[in-house]
Coordinates of C-alpha atoms in Angstrom, one line a residue:
Chain J
M28 CA -9.3 -25.1 -15.9
N29 CA -7.6 -22.6 -18.3
N30 CA -6.0 -20.7 -15.3
A31 CA -4.1 -24.0 -14.1
K32 CA -3.0 -24.7 -17.4
K33 CA -2.0 -21.1 -18.1
V34 CA 0.4 -21.3 -15.2
T35 CA 1.7 -24.8 -15.6
I36 CA 3.1 -23.4 -19.1
S37 CA 4.8 -20.2 -17.7
R38 CA 8.5 -20.9 -17.4
R39 CA 9.0 -18.7 -14.5
S40 CA 10.8 -19.8 -12.3
V41 CA 8.5 -20.2 -9.5
L42 CA 9.6 -22.9 -6.4
K43 CA 8.4 -25.9 -6.7
A44 CA 6.0 -25.8 -3.7
G45 CA 5.2 -22.0 -5.1
A46 CA 3.8 -23.7 -8.1
V47 CA 1.3 -26.7 -6.5
A48 CA -0.2 -24.4 -4.4
T49 CA -0.5 -21.8 -6.9
L50 CA -2.2 -24.0 -9.3
A51 CA -4.1 -25.7 -6.0
L52 CA -5.2 -22.3 -5.6
A53 CA -6.3 -21.6 -9.5
A54 CA -8.1 -25.0 -9.1
G55 CA -10.3 -23.0 -6.5
I56 CA -11.0 -20.4 -8.3
T57 CA -12.6 -22.6 -11.1
P58 CA -16.2 -22.6 -9.2
T59 CA -15.4 -19.2 -8.3
I60 CA -16.0 -18.0 -12.5
A61 CA -18.7 -20.7 -12.6
K62 CA -20.6 -19.2 -10.4
A63 CA -20.0 -15.6 -12.0
D64 CA -21.5 -16.9 -15.0
T65 CA -25.0 -16.3 -13.3
A66 CA -26.1 -12.5 -12.8
Q67 CA -25.4 -11.3 -9.1
D68 CA -28.2 -10.4 -6.2
T69 CA -30.4 -8.4 -6.2
P70 CA -28.8 -5.3 -6.0
K71 CA -29.1 -3.6 -2.1
N72 CA -30.4 0.4 -3.9
P73 CA -33.5 -1.0 -5.7
N74 CA -33.1 2.2 -7.9
Q75 CA -29.5 1.5 -8.8
I76 CA -29.0 1.5 -12.5
G77 CA -26.1 -0.1 -14.0
F78 CA -24.9 -0.4 -17.6
I79 CA -25.7 -3.5 -20.3
Y80 CA -23.0 -4.6 -22.9
D81 CA -23.3 -7.2 -25.6
Q82 CA -20.0 -8.2 -27.0
N83 CA -22.1 -10.3 -30.0
K84 CA -23.3 -7.0 -30.8
C85 CA -20.6 -4.7 -30.6
I86 CA -18.3 -4.1 -34.0
N87 CA -15.5 -2.1 -31.7
C88 CA -16.4 1.1 -34.2
K89 CA -15.2 3.3 -30.7
L90 CA -18.4 5.9 -31.1
C91 CA -19.5 5.2 -27.0
A92 CA -15.5 6.6 -26.6
A93 CA -15.8 9.1 -28.6
A94 CA -19.3 10.5 -27.2
C95 CA -18.1 10.1 -24.4
K96 CA -14.7 12.5 -24.8
E97 CA -16.9 14.9 -26.4
A98 CA -19.8 15.5 -24.0
N99 CA -17.0 15.3 -21.1
N100 CA -14.7 16.8 -22.2
W101 CA -11.6 14.3 -20.8
E102 CA -9.3 15.6 -19.4
E103 CA -5.6 15.0 -20.4
G104 CA -4.4 12.0 -20.0
T105 CA -7.6 10.7 -18.6
E106 CA -9.6 7.6 -20.9
W107 CA -13.6 7.4 -18.8
R108 CA -14.7 4.5 -21.0
R109 CA -12.5 2.6 -23.0
V110 CA -12.4 -1.0 -25.6
L111 CA -10.7 -3.5 -24.9
V112 CA -9.8 -5.9 -27.8
G113 CA -9.3 -9.5 -26.8
G114 CA -9.7 -13.4 -27.0
K115 CA -8.4 -15.7 -29.3
D116 CA -9.4 -14.3 -32.6
N117 CA -8.4 -11.1 -31.0
K118 CA -12.3 -10.3 -31.6
H119 CA -13.7 -9.7 -28.6
Y120 CA -14.5 -6.3 -26.8
L121 CA -15.4 -5.0 -24.2
S122 CA -17.1 -1.4 -23.8
Y123 CA -16.8 -0.1 -19.9
S124 CA -16.5 2.2 -18.0
C125 CA -16.9 2.7 -13.9
N126 CA -19.5 0.3 -13.0
H127 CA -20.6 2.4 -10.3
C128 CA -20.0 0.2 -7.8
E129 CA -22.3 -1.1 -4.9
K130 CA -19.0 -1.7 -2.6
P131 CA -17.0 2.0 -4.7
A132 CA -14.0 1.1 -3.8
C133 CA -12.6 4.8 -5.0
A134 CA -15.0 6.2 -2.7
A135 CA -14.3 3.5 0.8
V136 CA -10.2 4.9 0.6
C137 CA -10.7 8.1 -0.5
P138 CA -9.6 10.3 2.6
V139 CA -11.0 14.2 0.6
L140 CA -14.4 12.2 0.1
A141 CA -13.8 13.4 -3.3
Y142 CA -16.3 10.4 -4.1
K143 CA -19.8 10.2 -3.7
K144 CA -22.6 7.5 -4.5
R145 CA -26.5 9.2 -5.6
D146 CA -28.7 7.2 -3.0
K147 CA -31.5 8.3 -5.7
D148 CA -29.8 6.1 -8.9
G149 CA -26.5 5.1 -7.5
I150 CA -24.2 7.0 -9.9
V151 CA -20.7 7.4 -8.1
I152 CA -19.7 10.5 -8.9
H153 CA -16.4 12.1 -8.3
N154 CA -16.1 15.5 -7.8
R155 CA -12.8 17.0 -9.3
E156 CA -12.6 19.8 -7.3
V157 CA -12.0 18.6 -4.2
C158 CA -10.1 15.9 -5.5
V159 CA -6.6 16.7 -4.1
G160 CA -4.6 13.7 -6.4
C161 CA -2.9 11.2 -4.2
K162 CA -3.5 7.7 -6.8
Y163 CA -5.3 6.2 -3.5
C164 CA -8.3 4.7 -5.4
M165 CA -6.4 4.3 -8.2
Y166 CA -4.2 0.8 -6.5
A167 CA -7.9 0.8 -4.9
C168 CA -10.3 -0.1 -7.8
P169 CA -10.1 -3.1 -9.3
Y170 CA -10.9 -1.5 -12.8
H171 CA -8.7 0.7 -13.4
V172 CA -11.0 2.9 -13.5
P173 CA -9.7 6.5 -11.9
D174 CA -7.2 7.8 -14.4
F175 CA -5.2 10.6 -13.4
S176 CA -4.5 14.0 -15.8
T177 CA -1.0 14.8 -14.9
A178 CA -1.6 17.9 -16.5
T179 CA -4.3 19.0 -14.1
G180 CA -3.6 16.5 -11.0
R181 CA -6.8 15.3 -10.3
I182 CA -8.8 12.3 -11.0
N183 CA -10.8 11.9 -13.6
K184 CA -14.0 9.1 -14.5
C185 CA -17.1 8.1 -15.7
H186 CA -20.4 9.6 -13.9
F187 CA -22.6 8.2 -15.8
C188 CA -23.7 12.2 -17.7
Y189 CA -26.0 12.2 -14.6
Q190 CA -26.4 15.6 -15.5
R191 CA -28.0 14.5 -18.9
Q192 CA -29.8 11.5 -16.9
D193 CA -30.9 14.7 -15.0
N194 CA -32.6 16.3 -17.8
G195 CA -33.7 13.2 -19.3
E196 CA -31.4 12.5 -21.6
K197 CA -29.2 9.4 -22.1
P198 CA -25.8 9.2 -21.5
A199 CA -23.5 10.0 -24.0
C200 CA -22.1 6.9 -25.1
V201 CA -25.4 5.1 -24.7
S202 CA -26.8 7.1 -27.2
K203 CA -24.3 7.0 -30.1
C204 CA -24.5 3.3 -30.8
P205 CA -25.2 2.0 -33.4
T206 CA -25.7 -1.9 -32.7
G207 CA -27.4 -1.3 -29.2
A208 CA -24.5 -3.0 -27.7
L209 CA -24.5 -1.2 -25.1
S210 CA -27.0 0.0 -23.1
Y211 CA -28.1 1.0 -19.0
G212 CA -31.1 0.8 -17.2
L213 CA -32.7 -0.5 -13.9
L214 CA -30.1 -3.3 -12.6
S215 CA -32.3 -4.6 -10.9
E216 CA -33.8 -5.5 -14.4
L217 CA -30.7 -6.1 -16.1
R218 CA -29.4 -8.6 -14.2
K219 CA -32.5 -11.1 -15.1
T220 CA -31.1 -10.6 -19.1
P221 CA -30.6 -14.4 -20.3
G222 CA -26.9 -15.1 -19.9
A223 CA -25.7 -12.2 -18.3
T224 CA -22.6 -12.1 -16.3
A225 CA -20.5 -9.5 -13.8
Q226 CA -17.2 -10.8 -14.1
L227 CA -15.4 -12.1 -17.9
E228 CA -12.8 -14.4 -17.6
G229 CA -10.0 -13.3 -16.2
M230 CA -11.0 -10.1 -14.9
P231 CA -11.1 -9.0 -10.8
D232 CA -14.1 -10.7 -8.8
P233 CA -17.4 -9.2 -8.7
D234 CA -17.7 -10.1 -4.6
I235 CA -14.2 -7.1 -4.4
T236 CA -16.8 -4.3 -4.9
K237 CA -20.4 -5.8 -6.5
P238 CA -19.7 -4.2 -10.0
S239 CA -23.1 -2.7 -11.1
W240 CA -23.3 -3.6 -14.6
V241 CA -23.7 -6.6 -16.8
I242 CA -22.1 -8.1 -19.6
I243 CA -23.7 -11.0 -22.1
P244 CA -20.5 -12.8 -23.3
K245 CA -19.8 -13.6 -26.4
A246 CA -21.1 -17.6 -27.0
Chain V
M17 CA 0.8 0.0 -13.7
H18 CA 2.7 2.3 -10.7
H19 CA 1.2 4.9 -9.8
W20 CA 3.4 6.3 -6.3
H21 CA 7.0 6.2 -6.9
W22 CA 10.2 7.5 -4.9
L23 CA 8.4 9.8 -3.5
I24 CA 6.3 7.5 -1.7
V25 CA 9.0 5.1 -1.1
I26 CA 10.5 7.5 0.6
Y27 CA 8.1 8.6 2.5
L28 CA 6.2 5.4 3.3
F29 CA 10.4 4.7 4.9
L30 CA 10.9 7.3 6.4
G31 CA 7.4 7.5 8.2
G32 CA 9.0 4.0 9.8
L33 CA 12.5 5.5 10.4
G34 CA 11.2 8.2 12.5
A35 CA 8.5 6.5 14.1
G36 CA 11.6 3.9 15.3
A37 CA 13.8 6.2 16.7
Y38 CA 11.2 7.8 19.0
L39 CA 10.8 4.3 20.1
T40 CA 14.2 3.8 20.4
S41 CA 14.8 6.7 22.6
F42 CA 11.5 5.9 25.0
A43 CA 12.8 2.1 25.9
A44 CA 16.1 3.5 26.4
E45 CA 14.4 5.7 28.5
K46 CA 12.8 3.5 30.1
G47 CA 16.2 1.7 31.0
W48 CA 14.9 -1.6 28.3
L49 CA 18.2 -1.3 26.5
G50 CA 20.5 -1.2 29.3
P51 CA 21.2 1.2 32.0
N52 CA 22.6 4.6 31.2
S53 CA 22.3 3.6 27.4
R54 CA 23.6 6.5 25.1
L55 CA 20.2 5.9 22.9
S56 CA 17.8 7.8 25.1
R57 CA 18.0 11.1 23.2
V58 CA 18.9 10.9 19.9
G59 CA 16.0 9.3 19.2
Y60 CA 13.8 11.6 20.4
Y61 CA 16.0 14.7 18.3
I62 CA 15.5 13.3 14.9
A63 CA 12.4 11.3 15.4
A64 CA 9.8 14.2 14.4
P65 CA 11.6 16.1 12.1
V66 CA 12.3 13.1 9.6
V67 CA 8.2 12.4 9.9
A68 CA 8.0 15.8 9.3
V69 CA 10.2 15.7 5.9
G70 CA 8.3 12.7 4.5
T71 CA 5.3 14.5 5.2
A72 CA 6.3 16.8 3.4
L73 CA 7.6 14.7 0.8
L74 CA 3.7 13.4 0.4
V75 CA 2.9 16.3 -0.1
L76 CA 5.1 17.2 -3.3
D77 CA 3.4 13.9 -5.1
L78 CA -0.1 14.8 -4.7
G79 CA -1.5 16.5 -7.3
Q80 CA -2.7 20.1 -5.8
G81 CA -0.1 19.6 -3.5
L82 CA 1.9 22.6 -4.9
Y83 CA -1.6 23.4 -6.9
K84 CA -4.4 24.0 -5.1
P85 CA -2.8 23.1 -1.2
W86 CA -5.4 24.9 0.6
L87 CA -7.9 21.6 -0.4
L88 CA -5.3 19.6 1.7
V89 CA -7.5 20.6 4.8
R90 CA -9.9 18.1 3.0
L91 CA -7.6 15.0 4.6
V92 CA -8.8 14.4 7.7
L93 CA -12.8 14.5 6.0
N94 CA -12.7 10.4 5.4
V95 CA -12.4 8.7 8.4
G96 CA -13.2 5.7 7.5
S97 CA -10.2 6.0 5.1
V98 CA -6.8 5.0 6.2
M99 CA -5.1 7.4 4.8
T100 CA -7.7 9.9 6.8
W101 CA -6.5 8.1 10.1
G102 CA -3.1 8.8 8.7
V103 CA -3.6 12.5 8.0
Y104 CA -4.2 12.5 12.0
I105 CA -1.5 9.7 13.2
L106 CA 1.6 12.0 11.6
S107 CA 0.4 15.4 12.9
L108 CA -0.4 14.3 16.4
F109 CA 2.9 12.5 16.5
I110 CA 4.7 15.6 14.5
I111 CA 3.5 17.6 17.1
V112 CA 4.1 15.5 20.1
G113 CA 7.2 14.5 18.8
L114 CA 8.6 18.2 18.3
I115 CA 7.7 18.9 21.9
K116 CA 9.1 15.7 23.8
G117 CA 12.5 16.6 21.4
Y118 CA 12.7 20.0 22.8
L119 CA 12.0 19.5 26.4
V120 CA 15.1 16.6 26.3
L121 CA 17.2 19.0 24.1
K122 CA 16.4 21.7 27.2
S123 CA 17.0 18.6 29.4
K124 CA 14.2 19.2 31.4
T125 CA 11.8 16.7 32.4
A126 CA 8.6 16.0 30.0
P127 CA 5.4 14.8 31.3
N128 CA 5.1 11.4 31.6
W129 CA 1.4 11.2 29.8
L130 CA 3.6 12.9 26.7
T131 CA 6.1 10.6 27.3
W132 CA 3.9 7.7 26.2
A133 CA 1.4 9.5 24.2
G134 CA 4.4 10.0 22.0
A135 CA 5.2 6.2 22.2
V136 CA 1.7 5.5 21.3
L137 CA 1.3 8.0 18.3
A138 CA 4.7 6.5 17.2
L139 CA 4.1 2.8 16.6
A140 CA 0.7 3.7 15.3
T141 CA 2.8 5.4 12.5
A142 CA 4.5 2.1 11.8
A143 CA 1.6 0.6 11.9
Y144 CA -0.5 3.2 9.3
T145 CA 2.2 3.2 7.0
G146 CA 1.8 -0.9 6.2
L147 CA -1.8 -0.5 7.2
L148 CA -2.7 2.1 4.5
I149 CA -1.7 -0.4 1.1
A150 CA -2.3 -3.9 3.0
V151 CA -6.6 -2.3 3.1
V152 CA -6.3 -2.3 -0.8
K153 CA -7.9 -5.5 -1.7
A154 CA -7.8 -4.9 -5.6
I155 CA -3.6 -5.5 -5.0
P156 CA -3.2 -8.7 -3.9
F157 CA 0.9 -8.6 -2.5
W158 CA -0.2 -5.8 -0.5
N159 CA -3.3 -6.7 0.9
T160 CA -2.0 -8.8 3.9
F161 CA -2.3 -8.5 8.1
I162 CA 1.6 -9.1 7.8
M163 CA 1.6 -5.8 6.2
P164 CA 1.9 -3.7 8.6
F165 CA 3.9 -5.9 11.2
L166 CA 6.6 -6.6 8.7
F167 CA 6.7 -2.0 8.3
V168 CA 6.7 -2.7 11.7
A169 CA 9.0 -4.7 12.7
S170 CA 11.4 -3.1 10.4
A171 CA 10.9 0.8 11.5
L172 CA 11.9 -0.5 15.0
S173 CA 14.8 -2.1 13.5
T174 CA 15.9 1.5 11.0
G175 CA 15.1 3.1 14.3
L176 CA 17.0 1.4 16.5
S177 CA 20.4 1.4 13.7
V178 CA 19.2 5.0 12.7
T179 CA 19.5 6.7 16.7
A180 CA 23.2 4.0 17.2
L181 CA 24.2 5.7 14.5
G182 CA 23.3 9.3 15.9
A183 CA 25.1 8.2 19.1
H184 CA 27.6 6.9 17.9
F185 CA 27.9 11.2 16.6
L186 CA 26.6 13.7 18.9
E187 CA 26.5 11.5 22.4
K188 CA 30.5 11.5 24.7
Q189 CA 29.8 7.9 25.3
A190 CA 30.2 6.5 22.1
H191 CA 30.4 2.8 23.0
G192 CA 26.4 0.9 23.5
N193 CA 25.8 -1.7 25.4
A194 CA 25.2 -4.7 25.1
T195 CA 21.4 -5.0 25.3
E196 CA 21.3 -2.6 22.6
G197 CA 22.8 -5.2 20.4
K198 CA 20.5 -8.0 22.0
V199 CA 17.4 -6.2 21.9
H200 CA 18.7 -5.2 18.1
L201 CA 19.2 -9.0 16.9
W202 CA 15.6 -10.0 18.1
L203 CA 14.4 -7.7 16.1
V204 CA 15.6 -9.0 13.0
I205 CA 14.8 -12.6 13.7
V206 CA 11.5 -11.2 14.0
E207 CA 11.4 -9.4 10.8
L208 CA 13.3 -12.3 9.5
I209 CA 10.3 -14.6 10.1
I210 CA 7.3 -12.1 9.4
V211 CA 9.7 -12.0 6.1
I212 CA 9.5 -15.3 5.3
I213 CA 6.1 -16.5 6.2
F214 CA 5.3 -13.5 3.9
F215 CA 6.9 -14.8 1.0
G216 CA 6.3 -17.9 1.8
M217 CA 2.5 -17.3 1.9
M218 CA 2.7 -14.7 -1.3
A219 CA 4.7 -17.1 -3.2
G220 CA 2.5 -19.8 -1.8
G221 CA -0.6 -18.0 -3.8
A222 CA -2.0 -17.3 -0.1
K223 CA -2.7 -14.3 -2.2
G224 CA -4.0 -15.6 -5.5
P225 CA -1.9 -16.0 -9.3
V226 CA -1.8 -12.7 -8.9
G227 CA 0.0 -12.6 -5.7
A228 CA 2.3 -15.0 -6.0
E229 CA 3.5 -13.4 -9.1
S230 CA 4.5 -10.1 -7.2
A231 CA 6.5 -12.2 -5.2
S232 CA 7.8 -13.7 -7.7
M233 CA 9.1 -10.8 -9.2
V234 CA 10.4 -10.1 -6.0
M235 CA 12.4 -13.0 -5.5
F236 CA 13.3 -14.0 -8.8
G237 CA 12.7 -11.6 -11.8
K238 CA 13.5 -8.6 -11.9
Y239 CA 13.8 -7.2 -8.1
A240 CA 16.1 -10.3 -7.6
I241 CA 19.0 -7.9 -6.7
V242 CA 17.5 -6.0 -4.5
F243 CA 15.5 -8.4 -3.1
W244 CA 18.5 -10.2 -2.6
G245 CA 21.8 -8.2 -2.0
Y246 CA 19.8 -5.6 -0.5
F247 CA 17.4 -6.2 1.8
I248 CA 18.0 -9.8 2.5
A249 CA 21.9 -9.6 2.7
L250 CA 22.7 -6.6 4.1
G251 CA 19.6 -5.7 5.9
L252 CA 19.2 -8.8 7.2
L253 CA 21.9 -11.8 6.8
L254 CA 24.8 -8.9 8.0
P255 CA 22.8 -7.4 11.4
L256 CA 22.2 -10.9 12.1
V257 CA 25.8 -12.9 11.8
V258 CA 27.4 -9.1 13.4
F259 CA 25.0 -9.0 16.3
G260 CA 24.5 -12.2 16.6
L261 CA 28.3 -12.7 17.1
E262 CA 28.3 -9.8 19.6
Y263 CA 25.5 -11.4 21.5
M264 CA 27.7 -14.1 21.8
R265 CA 30.4 -12.2 23.4
A266 CA 29.1 -10.5 25.9
K267 CA 27.2 -13.3 27.2
Q268 CA 30.5 -15.1 27.3
S269 CA 31.6 -12.2 29.2
G270 CA 28.5 -12.1 31.2
V271 CA 29.3 -16.2 31.9
Q272 CA 32.8 -15.1 33.5
V273 CA 30.9 -12.9 35.5
A274 CA 29.0 -15.2 36.8
T275 CA 31.3 -17.7 37.8
E276 CA 34.3 -15.2 39.6
P277 CA 32.0 -13.6 41.7
A278 CA 34.8 -12.9 43.9
S279 CA 36.4 -10.6 40.9
T280 CA 36.3 -6.7 41.1
N281 CA 32.3 -6.2 39.7
S282 CA 32.9 -2.5 38.1
G283 CA 35.9 -4.3 36.3
T284 CA 34.1 -6.9 34.7
V285 CA 30.4 -4.7 34.4
A286 CA 32.5 -2.3 31.9
A287 CA 33.4 -5.7 30.4
V288 CA 30.5 -6.3 29.1
E289 CA 29.0 -2.9 28.7
S290 CA 31.3 -2.2 25.9
G291 CA 30.0 -6.0 24.3
H292 CA 28.0 -3.5 21.9
E293 CA 31.7 -1.4 20.9
S294 CA 30.8 1.3 17.9
S295 CA 33.0 -0.4 16.1
Y296 CA 33.5 -0.3 12.0
L297 CA 31.9 -3.6 12.1
V298 CA 28.9 -2.2 13.7
L299 CA 28.7 1.5 12.4
V300 CA 28.2 -0.3 8.9
T301 CA 25.9 -2.5 10.2
D302 CA 23.6 -0.2 10.8
L303 CA 23.9 1.3 7.6
A304 CA 23.3 -1.7 6.5
V305 CA 19.8 -2.2 8.6
L306 CA 19.1 1.3 6.7
V307 CA 19.6 0.2 3.1
G308 CA 17.7 -2.8 3.8
G309 CA 15.4 -1.6 5.6
F310 CA 14.8 1.7 2.1
A311 CA 15.0 -1.5 -0.6
L312 CA 11.6 -3.5 1.5
R313 CA 9.3 -0.3 1.4
A314 CA 11.1 -0.1 -2.4
L315 CA 9.8 -3.5 -3.0
V316 CA 6.4 -3.4 -1.6
I317 CA 5.4 -0.2 -3.3
F318 CA 7.3 -1.1 -7.0
A319 CA 5.8 -5.0 -7.0
A320 CA 2.3 -3.9 -6.6
L321 CA 0.3 -5.7 -9.4
P322 CA -3.0 -5.4 -9.7
I323 CA -5.5 -7.8 -9.5
W324 CA -6.6 -7.8 -13.0
D325 CA -4.1 -6.2 -15.2
G326 CA -6.1 -4.6 -17.5
K327 CA -6.3 -7.1 -20.3
L328 CA -9.6 -8.8 -22.4
L329 CA -8.6 -12.3 -22.3

């Protein structure tokens, strides 16, 4: 309903027919949002791992992003992990990075095969040494995860600290989260968390890429 | 959130333009644009060079285009990526187009298969420029099967115009014939219909609220002047009127031929053929078609709103 309301009060001079159809469509979208309140189906790859983020526990300290930056030497102009601030009270947060999707749109469009999805855990790794910087993936990813560095002329993105994980360590962001808001684990288990969702309001339909993330929205 | 800028806009425009130019001369060579068309050569000359220039701009836009150009050989690797398809299509088209253009320039006969291969590749080039963006689900304004049809229609129209302009200056036979005008009239009508369907669908919300927002930004927002002025008025309505009037005039002369069977045939045929004259109005209209085609590529690239604006509600 929220969507429909937003369209009605906007003062944009859209054709009447267009506005009516938009309203109809917004109404049609509502069930999708409701559906997304339940977790997604079992992941195709049983070994797929993912992040889990609890909006209720996050205090917006941004230590996750800082730890990521330090551990991974972000190339100039790129952000591998962001903490968004929103909600009516401006006290809703979302710490997110790559969702290591089941159907990664970045990998599908990349002409040089710079993206690889590992079988052992489903991590989507971008090899910046072979990236040509065409920016096709920046349009393809609905979450704006691939970032382009004008300094180096190539894409950067989160790789779930796969080397650290291969050495038995936690991802840098998770290891520094002081409240336990950000964690990770086997996706099939994470999705059993009560109240878990794969889509917050206004965010992309998870059917596009099947993101391997689990969010517990603020009540 | 624009990641592609003017270089890509020009590249998409030139890709369509070169492809359309080849197909124009191909159609002229096959006699589909009337007998002894003056357009049977110029399009072949300019097709491959125009697409090659566009491709060079694309390479300049790549982050590694000048930095580590050897990485570009990997562009052929992902056979599932439309961009990789484009690399194959454009490379082959440039090669075939150059050979065909050279043979035509030297007045040598090109093998029939080569000419046809070029035509198929030209059509593929024009369609590819639209398909490249049509497959991007995260950009609702792009994500429609109509996009390649829209780009092909615009490619054929701009290709016909650039070839007519070139022929005016390069060919001895300055006058066009009525069939050219008629074909161009139909191309403009088809493109106009596609445009109406596309914007009606987008504004109507068939691709969701973000697609509608893109359409409204183009039609009523910050791109309204480019859309109504350059694309609709100059690129579609002006040619519709000018080619339409030319067509009616030619048709009237045609009626005369039918009603006056006794008259000297050669005289009236000449009158019909001069129907699509290279008058200044027609030349200006051909230029306007190019402006419109360029405006279309710019609008489509710059009105690309992502399905999620990156904000937390």
